[in-house]
XYZ file of C-alpha atoms in Angstrom:
422
model
C -0.696 -20.392 -7.602
C 0.581 -21.287 -11.342
C 2.989 -24.279 -10.359
C 4.591 -24.606 -13.296
C 6.182 -21.085 -12.765
C 7.129 -21.303 -9.562
C 8.478 -23.591 -6.799
C 8.401 -23.408 -2.713
C 11.985 -23.178 -0.790
C 13.114 -22.850 2.037
C 16.347 -20.835 3.424
C 17.155 -20.539 7.093
C 17.610 -16.764 6.677
C 13.464 -16.294 5.707
C 12.873 -19.455 6.071
C 9.843 -20.380 3.313
C 9.508 -18.710 -0.039
C 8.860 -18.365 -3.965
C 11.263 -18.959 -6.287
C 11.477 -19.397 -10.101
C 11.840 -23.343 -10.556
C 15.576 -24.062 -10.594
C 15.006 -27.193 -13.548
C 12.469 -23.613 -15.646
C 12.948 -21.323 -17.779
C 12.736 -17.321 -16.985
C 9.758 -16.374 -15.730
C 9.143 -13.684 -18.159
C 8.013 -10.029 -17.408
C 3.558 -10.168 -16.902
C 3.379 -13.263 -15.970
C 0.814 -14.430 -14.151
C 2.119 -15.969 -11.193
C -0.872 -16.416 -8.471
C -4.127 -16.063 -8.777
C -5.729 -16.397 -5.354
C -8.984 -15.409 -3.367
C -8.770 -14.099 0.380
C -9.048 -16.863 2.545
C -10.587 -13.810 4.267
C -11.316 -10.160 4.287
C -12.865 -7.030 5.034
C -13.176 -3.774 4.651
C -11.235 -0.448 5.339
C -13.244 2.256 7.926
C -14.708 4.638 5.950
C -15.668 2.089 2.389
C -18.811 0.576 4.961
C -21.297 2.956 3.228
C -20.496 2.659 0.278
C -18.789 -0.864 -1.601
C -20.669 -3.770 -1.914
C -19.629 -6.111 1.407
C -19.113 -9.338 -0.937
C -17.764 -8.057 -4.403
C -16.089 -4.475 -2.981
C -17.521 -2.206 -6.014
C -19.035 1.168 -4.748
C -22.027 1.848 -5.452
C -24.118 4.335 -4.388
C -27.619 2.450 -3.136
C -26.610 -0.342 -1.588
C -29.232 -3.147 -0.317
C -29.271 -4.558 3.540
C -28.393 -7.837 4.766
C -32.477 -7.568 6.545
C -31.321 -9.089 10.035
C -28.287 -6.558 10.607
C -28.572 -4.375 9.007
C -25.455 -3.834 8.462
C -23.651 -5.457 6.086
C -24.715 -4.081 1.920
C -24.328 -5.006 -1.313
C -25.359 -4.921 -4.345
C -27.799 -6.545 -5.063
C -29.422 -10.103 -3.634
C -27.497 -11.609 -6.768
C -23.696 -10.591 -3.824
C -26.206 -10.976 -1.053
C -26.665 -14.623 -2.011
C -23.151 -14.955 -3.409
C -22.485 -13.398 0.441
C -24.830 -16.173 2.724
C -22.625 -18.625 3.453
C -19.847 -16.575 4.920
C -21.815 -13.914 6.109
C -24.776 -16.777 8.252
C -21.823 -17.142 11.106
C -20.512 -13.482 11.517
C -24.445 -12.087 10.820
C -25.287 -11.666 14.847
C -22.584 -9.790 15.413
C -21.524 -7.908 12.126
C -22.325 -4.778 13.376
C -19.920 -4.999 16.337
C -16.959 -6.392 14.216
C -17.860 -3.643 12.077
C -16.991 -0.994 15.340
C -13.386 -2.431 14.963
C -10.320 -1.526 13.520
C -9.696 -3.767 10.316
C -6.644 -5.472 11.626
C -9.644 -6.583 13.819
C -12.165 -7.420 11.795
C -10.413 -8.943 9.604
C -9.599 -11.340 12.887
C -13.217 -11.312 13.959
C -14.485 -13.086 10.422
C -11.865 -14.834 10.401
C -12.947 -16.391 13.913
C -16.597 -16.673 12.650
C -16.085 -18.341 9.829
C -13.734 -20.965 12.096
C -16.325 -20.966 14.594
C -18.669 -22.890 11.816
C -15.927 -24.466 10.186
C -14.190 -26.895 12.302
C -11.963 -28.635 9.648
C -10.229 -25.021 9.120
C -8.497 -25.165 12.727
C -6.241 -27.693 12.526
C -3.374 -28.639 11.535
C -4.458 -29.034 8.197
C -6.584 -26.432 7.813
C -6.082 -23.437 5.260
C -3.588 -21.006 7.546
C -1.943 -23.908 9.121
C 1.126 -22.850 7.362
C 1.683 -19.074 8.229
C 3.587 -18.013 10.517
C 1.896 -16.288 13.729
C 6.057 -14.465 15.235
C 3.651 -15.584 18.381
C 7.060 -15.483 19.933
C 8.021 -11.963 19.458
C 4.478 -11.082 20.143
C 4.227 -11.519 23.535
C 2.819 -10.577 26.665
C 3.037 -7.611 24.433
C 0.800 -4.626 24.986
C -0.145 -4.025 22.129
C -1.772 -7.736 21.794
C -2.785 -7.781 25.367
C -4.186 -4.090 23.924
C -5.414 -5.677 21.360
C -7.125 -9.553 22.015
C -8.492 -6.957 25.102
C -10.804 -4.615 22.468
C -11.623 -8.011 20.006
C -12.377 -9.574 23.070
C -15.512 -6.681 23.503
C -16.870 -6.790 20.311
C -17.506 -10.435 19.742
C -19.212 -13.453 20.701
C -17.552 -15.623 23.930
C -17.916 -18.538 21.846
C -16.022 -17.844 18.829
C -13.063 -16.571 21.101
C -10.676 -19.754 21.400
C -8.462 -21.245 23.579
C -5.479 -18.334 23.978
C -2.998 -19.895 22.305
C -4.981 -20.035 19.859
C -6.057 -17.054 19.209
C -2.306 -15.430 20.038
C -1.440 -16.836 16.688
C -4.221 -16.241 14.764
C -4.105 -12.072 15.823
C 0.001 -12.962 13.833
C -1.011 -14.419 11.222
C -4.054 -12.402 10.334
C -1.814 -9.150 10.973
C 2.062 -10.482 10.176
C -0.061 -11.955 6.016
C -2.834 -10.030 5.115
C -2.619 -7.529 2.248
C -3.971 -4.447 1.564
C -6.506 -4.408 -1.155
C -6.809 -1.912 -3.987
C -9.405 -0.231 -6.021
C -8.464 -0.122 -9.657
C -6.966 4.159 -9.214
C -4.708 1.600 -6.620
C -6.518 3.133 -3.471
C -6.402 1.203 -0.717
C -10.001 -0.066 0.566
C -9.755 -3.201 2.064
C -7.150 -5.972 3.944
C -7.861 -9.682 2.680
C -5.973 -12.802 4.033
C -4.581 -14.617 1.029
C -2.567 -17.367 2.178
C -0.579 -17.877 -0.548
C 0.488 -15.198 -2.124
C 1.554 -14.682 1.645
C 4.919 -17.251 0.622
C 6.136 -15.068 -1.045
C 9.348 -12.625 0.835
C 9.780 -8.963 0.519
C 12.322 -7.051 -1.039
C 12.045 -2.981 -0.760
C 13.252 -4.081 -4.812
C 10.322 -6.391 -5.591
C 10.353 -8.027 -9.301
C 6.866 -8.966 -8.997
C 3.711 -6.415 -8.316
C 0.163 -7.260 -6.892
C -3.040 -6.498 -8.393
C -7.656 -6.800 -7.858
C -10.122 -7.586 -8.869
C -12.751 -6.581 -6.579
C -10.916 -9.418 -3.625
C -9.148 -11.762 -6.170
C -5.102 -10.755 -6.549
C -2.906 -10.944 -9.074
C 0.382 -11.276 -8.753
C 2.050 -10.834 -11.169
C 6.646 -10.537 -12.595
C 7.279 -7.365 -13.262
C 10.618 -7.592 -14.854
C 11.963 -10.941 -16.251
C 13.027 -13.650 -13.336
C 15.803 -16.131 -13.474
C 15.233 -19.693 -13.128
C 16.528 -19.741 -8.914
C 15.796 -16.000 -8.085
C 13.635 -15.536 -6.199
C 10.395 -14.298 -6.261
C 9.828 -10.872 -4.130
C 6.987 -8.482 -3.228
C 7.218 -5.380 -1.344
C 5.509 -4.785 1.982
C 5.752 -1.555 2.054
C 5.440 2.198 0.271
C 9.186 1.807 -2.859
C 8.479 6.203 -2.265
C 9.842 6.640 1.134
C 13.455 6.570 2.836
C 15.241 3.474 3.898
C 14.926 4.403 7.548
C 11.248 4.790 6.962
C 10.882 1.476 4.860
C 12.751 -0.361 7.352
C 9.810 1.479 10.797
C 6.777 0.435 8.677
C 9.054 -3.278 8.097
C 9.793 -3.850 12.023
C 5.264 -4.754 12.704
C 6.920 -7.920 10.391
C 9.915 -8.492 12.384
C 12.882 -8.169 10.605
C 15.084 -6.048 9.311
C 15.549 -5.657 5.109
C 18.680 -5.623 3.682
C 17.501 -5.768 0.299
C 20.196 -3.674 -2.791
C 17.589 -0.391 -1.978
C 18.280 -0.386 2.260
C 21.826 -0.496 1.580
C 21.810 1.974 -1.361
C 23.009 5.397 0.216
C 22.805 7.215 -3.259
C 19.402 6.510 -3.441
C 18.418 7.678 -0.242
C 20.663 10.639 -0.844
C 18.329 11.434 -3.915
C 15.539 11.309 -2.073
C 16.494 13.651 0.029
C 18.339 15.654 -2.206
C 18.273 19.752 -1.644
C 18.928 22.713 -3.903
C 22.113 25.071 -3.681
C 21.333 28.312 -2.061
C 24.164 29.491 -4.253
C 23.940 28.363 -7.121
C 20.627 26.001 -7.537
C 22.004 23.006 -8.149
C 21.706 19.825 -6.375
C 23.418 18.987 -3.687
C 23.321 15.556 -1.468
C 23.061 14.675 2.331
C 26.388 12.491 3.693
C 25.125 9.113 5.535
C 24.601 11.304 8.685
C 22.199 13.600 6.683
C 23.617 17.174 6.649
C 25.139 18.713 3.928
C 27.724 19.593 2.799
C 29.312 20.876 -0.102
C 28.123 21.994 -3.577
C 29.947 19.825 -6.135
C 28.857 22.534 -8.868
C 29.780 26.010 -7.116
C 31.425 25.237 -3.851
C 29.079 26.437 -1.777
C 29.663 25.140 2.088
C 27.484 27.382 4.654
C 24.524 24.917 5.356
C 24.120 26.988 8.191
C 21.755 26.368 11.689
C 19.563 28.947 9.820
C 19.515 26.424 6.545
C 18.518 23.245 8.694
C 15.280 25.457 10.289
C 14.406 26.339 6.824
C 14.257 22.652 5.964
C 12.797 21.387 8.753
C 9.978 24.471 9.110
C 9.258 23.022 4.737
C 9.163 19.131 5.473
C 6.433 20.502 8.432
C 4.446 21.919 5.631
C 4.825 19.106 3.728
C 3.366 16.421 5.953
C 0.835 18.497 7.063
C -0.288 19.253 4.293
C -1.134 15.500 3.400
C -1.191 13.692 6.727
C -2.965 16.635 9.012
C -6.784 17.106 9.105
C -8.497 19.787 8.267
C -11.549 20.323 9.474
C -12.418 23.971 6.995
C -11.991 23.895 4.026
C -11.968 20.073 2.745
C -12.529 18.967 -0.773
C -11.170 18.892 -4.045
C -10.391 22.463 -4.464
C -9.155 22.803 -1.495
C -6.920 19.655 -1.343
C -5.120 20.988 -4.293
C -4.482 24.883 -3.533
C -3.325 23.256 -0.836
C -0.845 20.942 -2.405
C -0.159 24.096 -5.895
C 0.928 26.710 -2.513
C 3.371 24.277 -0.916
C 5.037 23.518 -3.916
C 5.715 26.992 -4.585
C 7.493 27.073 -1.006
C 9.310 23.250 -1.338
C 10.136 25.065 -4.832
C 13.199 26.980 -2.939
C 14.899 24.369 -0.842
C 14.092 21.163 -1.873
C 15.460 20.127 -5.342
C 13.350 18.165 -7.740
C 14.209 14.933 -7.269
C 12.988 14.905 -3.465
C 10.663 12.489 -2.156
C 8.496 15.180 -0.009
C 7.820 17.162 -3.173
C 6.936 14.027 -5.298
C 4.387 13.013 -3.032
C 2.950 16.950 -2.921
C 2.912 16.529 -6.914
C 0.491 13.324 -6.402
C -1.568 14.565 -4.551
C -1.849 17.530 -6.527
C -1.753 15.357 -9.732
C -4.687 13.538 -8.380
C -6.678 16.354 -7.589
C -6.212 18.191 -10.928
C -7.549 15.781 -12.941
C -11.051 14.816 -10.659
C -11.081 18.614 -11.120
C -10.102 18.607 -14.700
C -8.015 20.668 -14.451
C -6.246 19.309 -17.930
C -3.442 21.311 -17.745
C -2.727 21.632 -14.347
C -2.781 17.566 -14.775
C -0.112 17.401 -17.210
C 2.170 19.725 -15.272
C 2.300 17.690 -12.630
C 2.022 14.835 -14.368
C 5.511 15.447 -15.807
C 6.878 15.878 -13.347
C 5.688 12.931 -11.629
C 6.467 10.560 -14.493
C 10.856 11.921 -14.468
C 10.625 11.256 -10.492
C 8.681 7.679 -10.817
C 11.091 7.003 -13.639
C 13.866 6.971 -10.734
C 12.658 5.750 -7.397
C 9.827 3.047 -8.905
C 10.857 0.044 -11.615
C 9.703 -1.088 -15.190
C 5.994 -1.872 -14.678
C 4.952 -0.599 -12.011
C 1.547 -0.156 -11.890
C 1.911 3.617 -10.064
C 3.838 4.723 -13.229
C 1.031 2.831 -15.438
C -1.999 4.881 -13.652
C -0.274 7.846 -13.925
C 0.761 7.811 -17.413
C -2.874 6.434 -18.536
C -4.467 9.927 -17.102
C -2.025 11.508 -19.119
C -3.311 10.682 -22.079
C -6.578 11.690 -21.002
C -5.216 14.882 -19.873
C -4.031 15.146 -23.556
C -7.475 13.905 -24.732
C -8.951 16.549 -23.453
C -6.925 19.308 -24.650
C -7.330 17.315 -28.323
C -3.655 16.052 -28.034
C -4.524 12.956 -29.771
C -0.526 12.660 -31.212
C 0.432 12.937 -26.722
C -2.942 10.754 -26.061
C -2.077 7.810 -27.846
C 1.684 7.634 -26.711
C 1.084 7.875 -23.193
C -2.358 5.638 -23.656
C 0.355 3.165 -25.418
C 3.114 3.479 -22.770
C 0.144 2.582 -20.404
C -0.673 -0.576 -22.068
């Protein structure tokens, strides 16, 4: 943590947090606030065979640990660097990698602490993390998860029940998703310093990764005494979706975005069936009257069609396909979905944005540059509305737009977008 910029504070509502020093200068946008290696980390399911288990780099040919045959590394250098941590877990590594990612992380912590007893005490590196033991105690989730864990790790590393519950809460409620340079989640890690940051959907800082190393930077200028906040959830969701996701942290967010009904209304806006103007819902998510032409006949058929289209969009994004897999088909499905969504949903509707994100990514991957620009321009507008300045998603969009224009020999637009990405 960069101590010359921030200080720790305590509040009755949030507990511990970080803020810009009251008696110091403001933190300028882009300033590094936290620079930290993880206490422990693991890859997500599906990443184990293609990424180094130490540096997380993607490789076509990986070197396996000769003993467990499960841990994989770029080369002997990464294997040597991982030796100290892997030594204690090697015998059980094959079994722990069969666990879901949250329990993998906990299992790696247990193996590490079994070899470093000094990290278990009241002065250990995880001692200040909130375990939420009272919120989790006797819950079905806790009982089930720890039962699964106990079947996949060596019994001699399991601590007494109270300590195990505490570690489960600390690992579950304080971990960070690790992203690659394309902002795709590839792992999770526990970062004790960064975990001091409290949540705000309208965050003023952002996390980026270089391998496993986490860097937190200010996205905007932060005034002296102002809290430094990070968003624990997807910013491009409506309030009830974000609060549902945040419920696992045992609080209900009351940030400006969560208290802004107009933002949610834009995310759920539809096209007027009569004049195609934007119509926003009321607080009960019902559409009463078009402000442009006065249309009011939002009947049962309209709501049934709306529900069908939204379900269609969700299925395209989330429903597994056993046939027609691959990026080519993903682009086709999303393009067909956009044709239907554009009949009833306003361009600002968040379901349109979600489909566009995938369509843009697929077009770039397939090097269909004209389509990429078409979808990218629509995304640019949505990002401008819903994301804060200097958000990495926006920077990545500008970079890929610049790349698309470059491949179409439009150097002026390519340079303009690449400058914005920077």
